[in-house]
Tab-separated table of C-alpha atoms in Angstrom:
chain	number	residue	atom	x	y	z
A	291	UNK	CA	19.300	12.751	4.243
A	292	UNK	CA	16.802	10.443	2.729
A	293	UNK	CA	15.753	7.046	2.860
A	294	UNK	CA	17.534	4.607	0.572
A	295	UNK	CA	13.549	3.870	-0.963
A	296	UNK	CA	13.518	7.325	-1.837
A	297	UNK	CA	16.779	8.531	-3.163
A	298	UNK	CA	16.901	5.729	-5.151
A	299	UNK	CA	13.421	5.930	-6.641
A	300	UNK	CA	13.371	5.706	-10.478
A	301	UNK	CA	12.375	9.081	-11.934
A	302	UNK	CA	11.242	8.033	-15.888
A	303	UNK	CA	9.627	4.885	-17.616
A	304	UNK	CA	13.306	4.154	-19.319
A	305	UNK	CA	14.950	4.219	-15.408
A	306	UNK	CA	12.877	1.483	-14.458
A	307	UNK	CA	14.385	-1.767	-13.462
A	308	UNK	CA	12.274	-4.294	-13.955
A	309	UNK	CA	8.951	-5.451	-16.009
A	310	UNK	CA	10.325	-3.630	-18.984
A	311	UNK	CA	7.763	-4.889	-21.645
A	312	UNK	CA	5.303	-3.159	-19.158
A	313	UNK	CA	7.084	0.414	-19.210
A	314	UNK	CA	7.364	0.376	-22.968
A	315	UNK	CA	3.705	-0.268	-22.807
A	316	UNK	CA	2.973	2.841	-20.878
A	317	UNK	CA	5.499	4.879	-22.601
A	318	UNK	CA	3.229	3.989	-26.011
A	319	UNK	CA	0.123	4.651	-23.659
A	320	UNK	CA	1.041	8.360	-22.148
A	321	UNK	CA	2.979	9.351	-25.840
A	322	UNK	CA	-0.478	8.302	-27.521
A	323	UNK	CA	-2.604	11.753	-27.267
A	324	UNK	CA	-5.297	9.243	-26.026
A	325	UNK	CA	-4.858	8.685	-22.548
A	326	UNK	CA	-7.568	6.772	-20.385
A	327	UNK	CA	-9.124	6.223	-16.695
A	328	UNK	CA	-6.274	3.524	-15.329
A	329	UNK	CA	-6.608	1.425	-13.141
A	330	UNK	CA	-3.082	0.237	-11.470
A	331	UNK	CA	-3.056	-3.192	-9.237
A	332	UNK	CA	-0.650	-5.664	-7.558
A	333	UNK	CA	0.935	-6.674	-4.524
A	334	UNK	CA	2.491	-4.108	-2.144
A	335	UNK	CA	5.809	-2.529	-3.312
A	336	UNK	CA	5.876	-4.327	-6.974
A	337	UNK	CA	5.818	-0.367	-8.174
A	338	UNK	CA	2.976	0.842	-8.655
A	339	UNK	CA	3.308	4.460	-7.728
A	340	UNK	CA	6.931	4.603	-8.925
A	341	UNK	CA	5.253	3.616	-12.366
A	342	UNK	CA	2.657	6.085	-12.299
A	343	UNK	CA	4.501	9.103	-11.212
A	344	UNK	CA	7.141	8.185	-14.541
A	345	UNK	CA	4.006	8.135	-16.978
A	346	UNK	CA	2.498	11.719	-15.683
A	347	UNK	CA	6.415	13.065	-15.895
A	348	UNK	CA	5.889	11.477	-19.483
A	349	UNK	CA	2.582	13.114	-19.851
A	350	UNK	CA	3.129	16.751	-18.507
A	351	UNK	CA	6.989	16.998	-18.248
A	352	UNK	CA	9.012	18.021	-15.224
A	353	UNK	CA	6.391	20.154	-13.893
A	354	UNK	CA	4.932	16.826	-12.387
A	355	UNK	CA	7.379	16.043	-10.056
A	356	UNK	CA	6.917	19.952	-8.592
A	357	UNK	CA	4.550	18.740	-5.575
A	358	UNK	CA	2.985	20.683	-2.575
A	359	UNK	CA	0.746	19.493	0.246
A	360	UNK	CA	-2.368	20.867	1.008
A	361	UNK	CA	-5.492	21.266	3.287
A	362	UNK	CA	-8.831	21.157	2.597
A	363	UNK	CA	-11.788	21.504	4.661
A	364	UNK	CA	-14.992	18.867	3.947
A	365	UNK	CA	-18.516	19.662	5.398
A	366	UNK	CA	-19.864	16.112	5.658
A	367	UNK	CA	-22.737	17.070	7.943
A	368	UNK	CA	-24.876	19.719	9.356
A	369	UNK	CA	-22.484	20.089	12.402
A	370	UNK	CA	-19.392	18.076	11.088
A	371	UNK	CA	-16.212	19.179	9.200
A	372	UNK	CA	-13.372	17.194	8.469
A	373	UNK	CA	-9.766	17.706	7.338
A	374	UNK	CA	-8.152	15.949	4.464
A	375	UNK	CA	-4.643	16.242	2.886
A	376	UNK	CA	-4.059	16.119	-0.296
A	377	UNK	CA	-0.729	16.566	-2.752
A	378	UNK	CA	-0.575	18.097	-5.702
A	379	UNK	CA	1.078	20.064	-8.791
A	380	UNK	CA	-0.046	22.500	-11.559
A	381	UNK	CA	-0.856	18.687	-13.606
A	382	UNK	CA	-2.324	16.494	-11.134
A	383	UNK	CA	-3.759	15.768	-7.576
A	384	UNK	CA	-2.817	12.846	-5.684
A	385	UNK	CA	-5.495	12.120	-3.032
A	386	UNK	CA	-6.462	8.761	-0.555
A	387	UNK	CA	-10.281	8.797	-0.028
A	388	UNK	CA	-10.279	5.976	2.234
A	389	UNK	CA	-8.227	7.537	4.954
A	390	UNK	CA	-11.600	9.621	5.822
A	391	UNK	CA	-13.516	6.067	6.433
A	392	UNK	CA	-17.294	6.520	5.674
A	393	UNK	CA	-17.016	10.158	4.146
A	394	UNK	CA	-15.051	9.499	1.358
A	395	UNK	CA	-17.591	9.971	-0.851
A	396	UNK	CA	-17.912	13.407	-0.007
A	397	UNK	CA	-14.183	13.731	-1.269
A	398	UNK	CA	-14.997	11.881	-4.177
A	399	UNK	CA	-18.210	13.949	-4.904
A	400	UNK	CA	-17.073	17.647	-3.925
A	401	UNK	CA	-13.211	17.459	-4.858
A	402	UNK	CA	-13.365	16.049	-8.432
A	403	UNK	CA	-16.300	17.789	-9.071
A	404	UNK	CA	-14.383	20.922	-9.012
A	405	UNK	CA	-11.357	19.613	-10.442
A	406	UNK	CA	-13.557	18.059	-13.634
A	407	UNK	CA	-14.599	21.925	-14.185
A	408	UNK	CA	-11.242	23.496	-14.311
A	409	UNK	CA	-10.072	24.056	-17.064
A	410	UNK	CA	-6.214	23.697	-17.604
A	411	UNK	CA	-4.697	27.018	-17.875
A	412	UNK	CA	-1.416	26.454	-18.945
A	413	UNK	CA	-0.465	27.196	-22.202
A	414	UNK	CA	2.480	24.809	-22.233
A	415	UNK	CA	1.140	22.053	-21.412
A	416	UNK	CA	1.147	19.054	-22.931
A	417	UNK	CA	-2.472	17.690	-22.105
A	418	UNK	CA	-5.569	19.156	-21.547
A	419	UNK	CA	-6.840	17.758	-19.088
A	420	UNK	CA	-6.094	17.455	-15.190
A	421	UNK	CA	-5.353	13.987	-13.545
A	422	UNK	CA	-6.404	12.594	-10.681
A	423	UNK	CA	-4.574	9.555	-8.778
A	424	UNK	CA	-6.538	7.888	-6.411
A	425	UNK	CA	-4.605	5.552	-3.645
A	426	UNK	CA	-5.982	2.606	-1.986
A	427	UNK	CA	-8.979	2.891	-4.301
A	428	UNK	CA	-10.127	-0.581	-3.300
A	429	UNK	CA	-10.886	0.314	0.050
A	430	UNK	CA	-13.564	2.850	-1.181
A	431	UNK	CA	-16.940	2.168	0.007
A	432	UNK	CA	-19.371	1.242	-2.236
A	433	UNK	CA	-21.025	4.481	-2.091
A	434	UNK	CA	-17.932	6.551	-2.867
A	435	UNK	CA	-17.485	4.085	-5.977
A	436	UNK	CA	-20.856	4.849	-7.462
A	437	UNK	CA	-19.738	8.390	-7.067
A	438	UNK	CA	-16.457	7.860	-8.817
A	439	UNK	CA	-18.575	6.000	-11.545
A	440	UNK	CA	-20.553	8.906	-12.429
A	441	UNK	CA	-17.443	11.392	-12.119
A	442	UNK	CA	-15.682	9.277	-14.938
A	443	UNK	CA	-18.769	9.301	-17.050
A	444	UNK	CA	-19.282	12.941	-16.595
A	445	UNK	CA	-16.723	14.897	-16.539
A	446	UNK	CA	-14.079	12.265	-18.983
A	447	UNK	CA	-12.963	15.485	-21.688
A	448	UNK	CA	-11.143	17.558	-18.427
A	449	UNK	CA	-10.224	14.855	-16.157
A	450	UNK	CA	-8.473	11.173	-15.744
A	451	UNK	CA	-8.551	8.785	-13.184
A	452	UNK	CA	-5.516	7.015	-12.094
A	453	UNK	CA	-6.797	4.113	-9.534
A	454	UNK	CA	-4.304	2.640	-7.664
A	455	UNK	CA	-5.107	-1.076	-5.395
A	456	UNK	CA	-3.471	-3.799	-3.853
A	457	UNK	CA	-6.862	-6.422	-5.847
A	458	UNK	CA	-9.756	-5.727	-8.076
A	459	UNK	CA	-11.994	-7.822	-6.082
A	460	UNK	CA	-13.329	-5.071	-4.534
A	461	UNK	CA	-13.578	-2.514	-6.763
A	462	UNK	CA	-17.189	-2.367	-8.440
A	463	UNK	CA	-17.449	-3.756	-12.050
A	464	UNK	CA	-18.867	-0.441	-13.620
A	465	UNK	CA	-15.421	1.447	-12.786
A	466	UNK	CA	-13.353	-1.587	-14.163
A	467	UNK	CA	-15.357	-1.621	-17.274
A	468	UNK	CA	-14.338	2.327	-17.936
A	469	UNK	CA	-10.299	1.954	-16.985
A	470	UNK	CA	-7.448	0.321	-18.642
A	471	UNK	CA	-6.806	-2.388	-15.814
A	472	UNK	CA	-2.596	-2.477	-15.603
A	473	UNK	CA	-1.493	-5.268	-13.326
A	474	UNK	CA	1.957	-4.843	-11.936
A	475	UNK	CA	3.123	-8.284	-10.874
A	476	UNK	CA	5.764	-8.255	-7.595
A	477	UNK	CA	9.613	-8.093	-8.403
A	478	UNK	CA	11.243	-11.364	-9.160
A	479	UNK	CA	14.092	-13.124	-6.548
A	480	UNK	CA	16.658	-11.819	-8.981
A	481	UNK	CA	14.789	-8.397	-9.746
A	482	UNK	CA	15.218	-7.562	-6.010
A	483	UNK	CA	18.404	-9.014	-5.729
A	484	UNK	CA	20.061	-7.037	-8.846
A	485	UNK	CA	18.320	-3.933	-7.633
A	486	UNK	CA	19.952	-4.419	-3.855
A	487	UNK	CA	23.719	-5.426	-5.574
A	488	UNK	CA	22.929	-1.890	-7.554
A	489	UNK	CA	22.457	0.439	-4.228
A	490	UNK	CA	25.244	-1.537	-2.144
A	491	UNK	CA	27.923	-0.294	-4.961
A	492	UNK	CA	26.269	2.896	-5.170
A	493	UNK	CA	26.474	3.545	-1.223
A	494	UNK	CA	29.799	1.675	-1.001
A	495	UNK	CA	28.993	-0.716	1.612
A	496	UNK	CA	31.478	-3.615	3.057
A	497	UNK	CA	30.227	-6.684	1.067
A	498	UNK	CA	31.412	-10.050	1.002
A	499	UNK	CA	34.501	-10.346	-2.445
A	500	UNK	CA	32.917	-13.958	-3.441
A	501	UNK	CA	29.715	-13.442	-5.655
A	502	UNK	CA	27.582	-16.262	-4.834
A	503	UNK	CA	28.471	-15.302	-1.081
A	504	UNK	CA	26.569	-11.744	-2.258
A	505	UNK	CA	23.673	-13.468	-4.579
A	506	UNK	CA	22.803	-15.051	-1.235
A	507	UNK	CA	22.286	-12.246	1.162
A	508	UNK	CA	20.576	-10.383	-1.965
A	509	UNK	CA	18.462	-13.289	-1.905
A	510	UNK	CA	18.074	-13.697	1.869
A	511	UNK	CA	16.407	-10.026	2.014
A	512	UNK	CA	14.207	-10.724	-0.914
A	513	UNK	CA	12.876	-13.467	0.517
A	514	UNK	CA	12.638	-11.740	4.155
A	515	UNK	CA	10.818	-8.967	2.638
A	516	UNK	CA	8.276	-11.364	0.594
A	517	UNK	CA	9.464	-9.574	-2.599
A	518	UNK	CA	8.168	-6.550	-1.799
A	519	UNK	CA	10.783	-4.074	-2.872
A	520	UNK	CA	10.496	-0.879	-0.783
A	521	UNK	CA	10.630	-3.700	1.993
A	522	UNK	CA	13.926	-4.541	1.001
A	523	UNK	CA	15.450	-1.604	0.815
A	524	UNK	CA	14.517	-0.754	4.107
A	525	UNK	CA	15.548	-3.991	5.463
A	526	UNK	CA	19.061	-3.893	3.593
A	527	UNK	CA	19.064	-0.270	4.525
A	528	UNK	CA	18.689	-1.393	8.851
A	529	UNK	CA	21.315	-3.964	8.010
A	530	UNK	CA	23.659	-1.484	7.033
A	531	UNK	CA	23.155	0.752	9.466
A	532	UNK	CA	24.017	-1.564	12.352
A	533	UNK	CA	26.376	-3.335	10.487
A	534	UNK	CA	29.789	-2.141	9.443
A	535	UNK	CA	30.295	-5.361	7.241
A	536	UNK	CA	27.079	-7.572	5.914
A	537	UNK	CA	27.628	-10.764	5.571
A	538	UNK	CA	25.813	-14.206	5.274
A	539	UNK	CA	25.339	-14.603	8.841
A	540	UNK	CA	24.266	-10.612	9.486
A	541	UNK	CA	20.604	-11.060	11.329
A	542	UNK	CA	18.196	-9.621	9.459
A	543	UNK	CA	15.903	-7.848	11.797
A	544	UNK	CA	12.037	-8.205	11.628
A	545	UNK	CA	10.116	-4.821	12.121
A	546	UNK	CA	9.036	-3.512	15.145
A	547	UNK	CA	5.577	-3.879	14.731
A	548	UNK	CA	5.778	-7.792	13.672
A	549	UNK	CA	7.493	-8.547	16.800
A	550	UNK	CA	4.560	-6.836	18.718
A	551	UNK	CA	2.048	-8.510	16.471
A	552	UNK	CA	4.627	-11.685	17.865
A	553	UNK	CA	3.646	-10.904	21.078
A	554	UNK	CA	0.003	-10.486	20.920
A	555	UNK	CA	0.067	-13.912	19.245
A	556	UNK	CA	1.954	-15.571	21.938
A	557	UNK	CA	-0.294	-14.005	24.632
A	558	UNK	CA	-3.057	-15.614	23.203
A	559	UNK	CA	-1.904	-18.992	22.989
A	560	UNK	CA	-0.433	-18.515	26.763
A	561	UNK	CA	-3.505	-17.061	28.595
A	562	UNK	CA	-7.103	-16.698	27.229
A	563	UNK	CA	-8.489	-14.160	29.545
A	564	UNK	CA	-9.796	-10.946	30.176
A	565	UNK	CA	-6.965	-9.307	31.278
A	566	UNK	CA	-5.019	-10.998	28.400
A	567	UNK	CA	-7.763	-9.068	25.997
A	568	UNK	CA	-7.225	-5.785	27.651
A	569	UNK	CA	-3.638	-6.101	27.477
A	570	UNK	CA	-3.665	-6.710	23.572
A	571	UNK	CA	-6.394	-4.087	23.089
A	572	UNK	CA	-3.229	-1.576	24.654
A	573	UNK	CA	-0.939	-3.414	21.594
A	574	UNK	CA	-3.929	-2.622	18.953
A	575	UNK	CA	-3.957	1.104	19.680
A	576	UNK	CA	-0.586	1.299	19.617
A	577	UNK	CA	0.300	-0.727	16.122
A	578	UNK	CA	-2.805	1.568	14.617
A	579	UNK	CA	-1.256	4.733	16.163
A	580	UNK	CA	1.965	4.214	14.437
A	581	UNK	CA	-0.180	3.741	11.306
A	582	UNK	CA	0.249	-0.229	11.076
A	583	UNK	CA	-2.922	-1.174	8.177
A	584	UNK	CA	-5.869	-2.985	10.979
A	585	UNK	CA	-6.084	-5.558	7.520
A	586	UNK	CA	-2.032	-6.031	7.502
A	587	UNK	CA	-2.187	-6.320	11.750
A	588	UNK	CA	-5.191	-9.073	10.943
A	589	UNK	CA	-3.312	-11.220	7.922
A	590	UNK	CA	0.627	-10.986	9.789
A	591	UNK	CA	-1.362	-12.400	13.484
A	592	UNK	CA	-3.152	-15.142	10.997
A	593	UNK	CA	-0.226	-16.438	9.502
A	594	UNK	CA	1.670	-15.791	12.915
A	595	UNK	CA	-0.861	-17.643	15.114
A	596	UNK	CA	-1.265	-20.582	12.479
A	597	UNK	CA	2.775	-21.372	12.326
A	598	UNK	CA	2.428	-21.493	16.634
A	599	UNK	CA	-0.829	-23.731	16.959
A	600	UNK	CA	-2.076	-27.285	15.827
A	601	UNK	CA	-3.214	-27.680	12.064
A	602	UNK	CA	-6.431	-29.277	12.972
A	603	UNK	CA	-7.581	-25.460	13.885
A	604	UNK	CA	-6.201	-23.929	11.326
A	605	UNK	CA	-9.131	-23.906	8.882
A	606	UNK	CA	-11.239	-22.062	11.988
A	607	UNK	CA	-8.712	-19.382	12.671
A	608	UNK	CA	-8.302	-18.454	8.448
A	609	UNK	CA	-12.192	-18.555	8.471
A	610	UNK	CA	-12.598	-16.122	11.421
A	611	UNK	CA	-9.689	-13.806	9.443
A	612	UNK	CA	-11.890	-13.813	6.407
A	613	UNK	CA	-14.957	-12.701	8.280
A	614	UNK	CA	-13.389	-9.899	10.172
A	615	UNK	CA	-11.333	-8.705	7.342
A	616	UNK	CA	-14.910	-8.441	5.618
A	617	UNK	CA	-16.157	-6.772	8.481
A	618	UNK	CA	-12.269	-4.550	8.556
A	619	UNK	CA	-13.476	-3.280	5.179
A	620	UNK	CA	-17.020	-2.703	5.710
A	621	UNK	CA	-16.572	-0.816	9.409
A	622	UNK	CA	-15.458	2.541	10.284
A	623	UNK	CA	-13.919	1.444	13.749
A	624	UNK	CA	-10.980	-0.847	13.732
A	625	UNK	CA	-10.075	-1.522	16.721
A	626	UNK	CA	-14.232	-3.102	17.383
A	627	UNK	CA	-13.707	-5.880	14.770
A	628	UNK	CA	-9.641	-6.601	15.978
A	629	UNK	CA	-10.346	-7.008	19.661
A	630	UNK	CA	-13.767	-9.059	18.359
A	631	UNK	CA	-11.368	-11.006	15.850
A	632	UNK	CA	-9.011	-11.992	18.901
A	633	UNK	CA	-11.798	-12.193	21.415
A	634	UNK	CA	-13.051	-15.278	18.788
A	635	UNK	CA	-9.206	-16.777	18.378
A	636	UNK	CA	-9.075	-17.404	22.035
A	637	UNK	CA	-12.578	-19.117	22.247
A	638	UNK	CA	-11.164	-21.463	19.187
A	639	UNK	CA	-8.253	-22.195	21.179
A	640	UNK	CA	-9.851	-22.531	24.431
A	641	UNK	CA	-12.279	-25.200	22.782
A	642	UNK	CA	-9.344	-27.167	21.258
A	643	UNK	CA	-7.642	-27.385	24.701
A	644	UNK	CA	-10.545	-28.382	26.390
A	645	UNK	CA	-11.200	-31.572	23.967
C-alpha cells in the first residue's frame, strides 16, 4: 500500500496537471533529437522530479521507469571510504552529491567520469547517450561544481546533466551558462485544490455534498501546506486517515517535527540558559536523525520565533538566520552552526529583556 503522493504520481508529460504550456515545452524539448544539460528549479513540491522522470520516459521509453538501487564504494582519502546510494536504470542514474557533505566532488569526479565513457549498448534505444540527474544540485560545494563544469564540457556527446534545485543563487554561473535553466513555479490555490477534489473521488472519501463547502477545505490544505503539493497530499492523506468524514471544521494537523521545532522555540523565549541549550541540542539530533533539512529546521524556528516575539527584534533574529544558513551551506557539521544559531537567539532576546 502506497502513499497517496506516490500512487497518484503522474507517469507522462500529457498526465500532468498543471503548468501545461511548460509540459508541451518539454515534450518539444525531449522529441527534438537535441537534448541539452537542464537545469530544473523552484520551490519544494511545485514538480520538479515528477516533470523530469515524464521527459526521460519521453526520451528512452518505459525502460526508464525500470529502477534499482545501488551501492557504491568512494575512496576519498588515503585511509577513508565512504558509501553512497545511488538509483538507476539501463537509461539513466539518479544520484544526490550533497548527501556526502565535503566529498561530493569525489562523486562528481569518479562517478560521471565513468558514466561519460560508457558507451550506450542498447540497440533499441532511443538516445545515445546516458543521463545523469543530479538532486539538490545547489547545495554542491563549490569545488564539486567546478568539477561538474568540466564534466559537461568534456564528456557532452555520451552524457546529459539533469540539475535539479530549490534557487540558482547558488549554483556557479559557468554551469548555468551550459544548461537550459527550466523554472517550475509552485502549484496555484486552485491547482492544488482541483488536484485534492481529483484523489478524494478517486479514493471515495466522505466529503461534504455542497461545493463551495469542498472548494474550502481544498483550499484550507493548500494554504496549510504553503502550496507545496506533495505537502498536501500528505496532509489531506492524515486527515483522512483519522477522519471518517472531512469537513470544514476537521483540524488539520501540523507535522511532527514543526511542533518540536514549536517547542524549541518556546523554550527559548521561556528560559535562556544552559540547560535550556542542552535540552534543544537533544531536539536538534533528533529532527536531523529523522532526516528534517538543518536549513528547513533554521527557516520554520525563524518564522516560528518571529510570530512569538516583539517586532523591534525581528530584523536581528532574520539577520542571524541569514548568517548561519550561510554558514549551514558552507559547513560539514550541522548541528555546530544550529546550537551556535540558537546559542545567538537567546543572547538577542536576553538583551531585549534586559532594556
Amino acid at each position: 500500500m502506497s502513499l497517496w503522493v506516490d500512487k497518484y504520481r503522474p507517469k507522462s508529460l500529457a498526465q500532468l496537471d498543471y503548468h501545461h504550456d511548460l509540459s508541451t515545452q518539454l515534450d518539444a524539448l525531449a522529441s527534438s533529437g537535441d537534448f541539452p544539460h537542464m537545469l530544473v528549479y523552484g520551490p519544494s513540491g511545485a514538480g520538479k522530479k515528477t516533470r523530469v522522470m515524464s521527459v526521460l520516459k519521453k526520451l528512452y521509453g518505459p525502460g526508464a521507469e525500470k529502477i534499482k538501487i545501488n551501492a557504491r564504494v568512494f575512496q576519498v582519502s588515503s585511509s577513508k571510504k565512504v558509501e553512497f546510494t545511488l538509483v538507476s536504470s539501463i537509461y539513466h542514474i539518479e544520484i544526490t552529491p550533497s548527501d556526502m557533505g565535503n566529498n561530493d566532488r569525489v562523486v562528481i569526479q569518479d562517478l560521471l567520469k565513468e558514466i561519460a565513457q560508457t558507451q550506450q549498448v542498447d540497440v533499441g534505444a532511443k538516445q545515445r547517450f546516458k543521463t545523469v540527474v543530479i538532486n539538490e544540485a545547489d547545495m554542491l560545494t563549490r569545488d564539486a561544481q567546478s568539477a561538474l563544469r568540466r564534466t559537461m564540457e568534456k564528456y557532452s556527446p555520451n552524457l546529459r546533466l539533469i540539475l535539479l534545485a530549490n534557487s540558482t543563487s547558488n549554483i556557479i554561473g559557468p554551469i548555468k551558462s551550459r544548461t537550459l535553466l527550466v523554472r517550475v513555479a509552485a502549484p496555484s490555490i486552485a491547482d492544488i485544490s482541483q488536484i485534492l477534489e481529483k484523489v478524494a473521488k478517486k479514493e471515495h472519501i466522505s466529503m461534504p455534498r455542497d461545493q463551495e463547502e469542498r472548494d474550502l477545505i481544498y483550499q484550507r490544505i493548500a494554504v496549510a501546506s504553503d502550496r507545496n503539493l506533495r505537502k498536501a497530499l500528505l496532509i489531506f492523506e492524515a486527515m483522512y486517515s483519522q477522519n471518517s468524514t472531512i469537513t470544514t471544521s476537521t483540524p488539520i494537523s501540523p507535522p511532527d517535527w514543526e511542533l518540536v521545532i514549536g517547542k524549541i522555540a518556546d523554550s527559548i523565549i521561556k528560559k535562556r540558559n544552559v540547560e535550556t541549550l542542552l535540552a534543544i541540542r537533544s531536539m536538534l539530533y533528533d529532527l536531523i536523525a529523522h532526516c528534517i533539512p538543518p536549513t528547513v529546521i533554521l527557516k520554520t524556528l525563524t518564522f516560528n520565533l518571529l510570530s512569538k516575539v516583539s517586532n523591534e527584534i525581528g530584523p536581528d533574529l532574520i539577520e542571524k538566520s541569514a548568517f548561519y544558513d550561510h554558514r549551514l551551506r558552507q559547513g560539514s557539521k550541522a548541528i555546530f552552526h544550529l546550537e551556535a544559531m540558537i546559542a545567538n537567539y537567546m543572547q538577542i532576546l536576553e538583551k531585549f529583556n534586559s532594556n
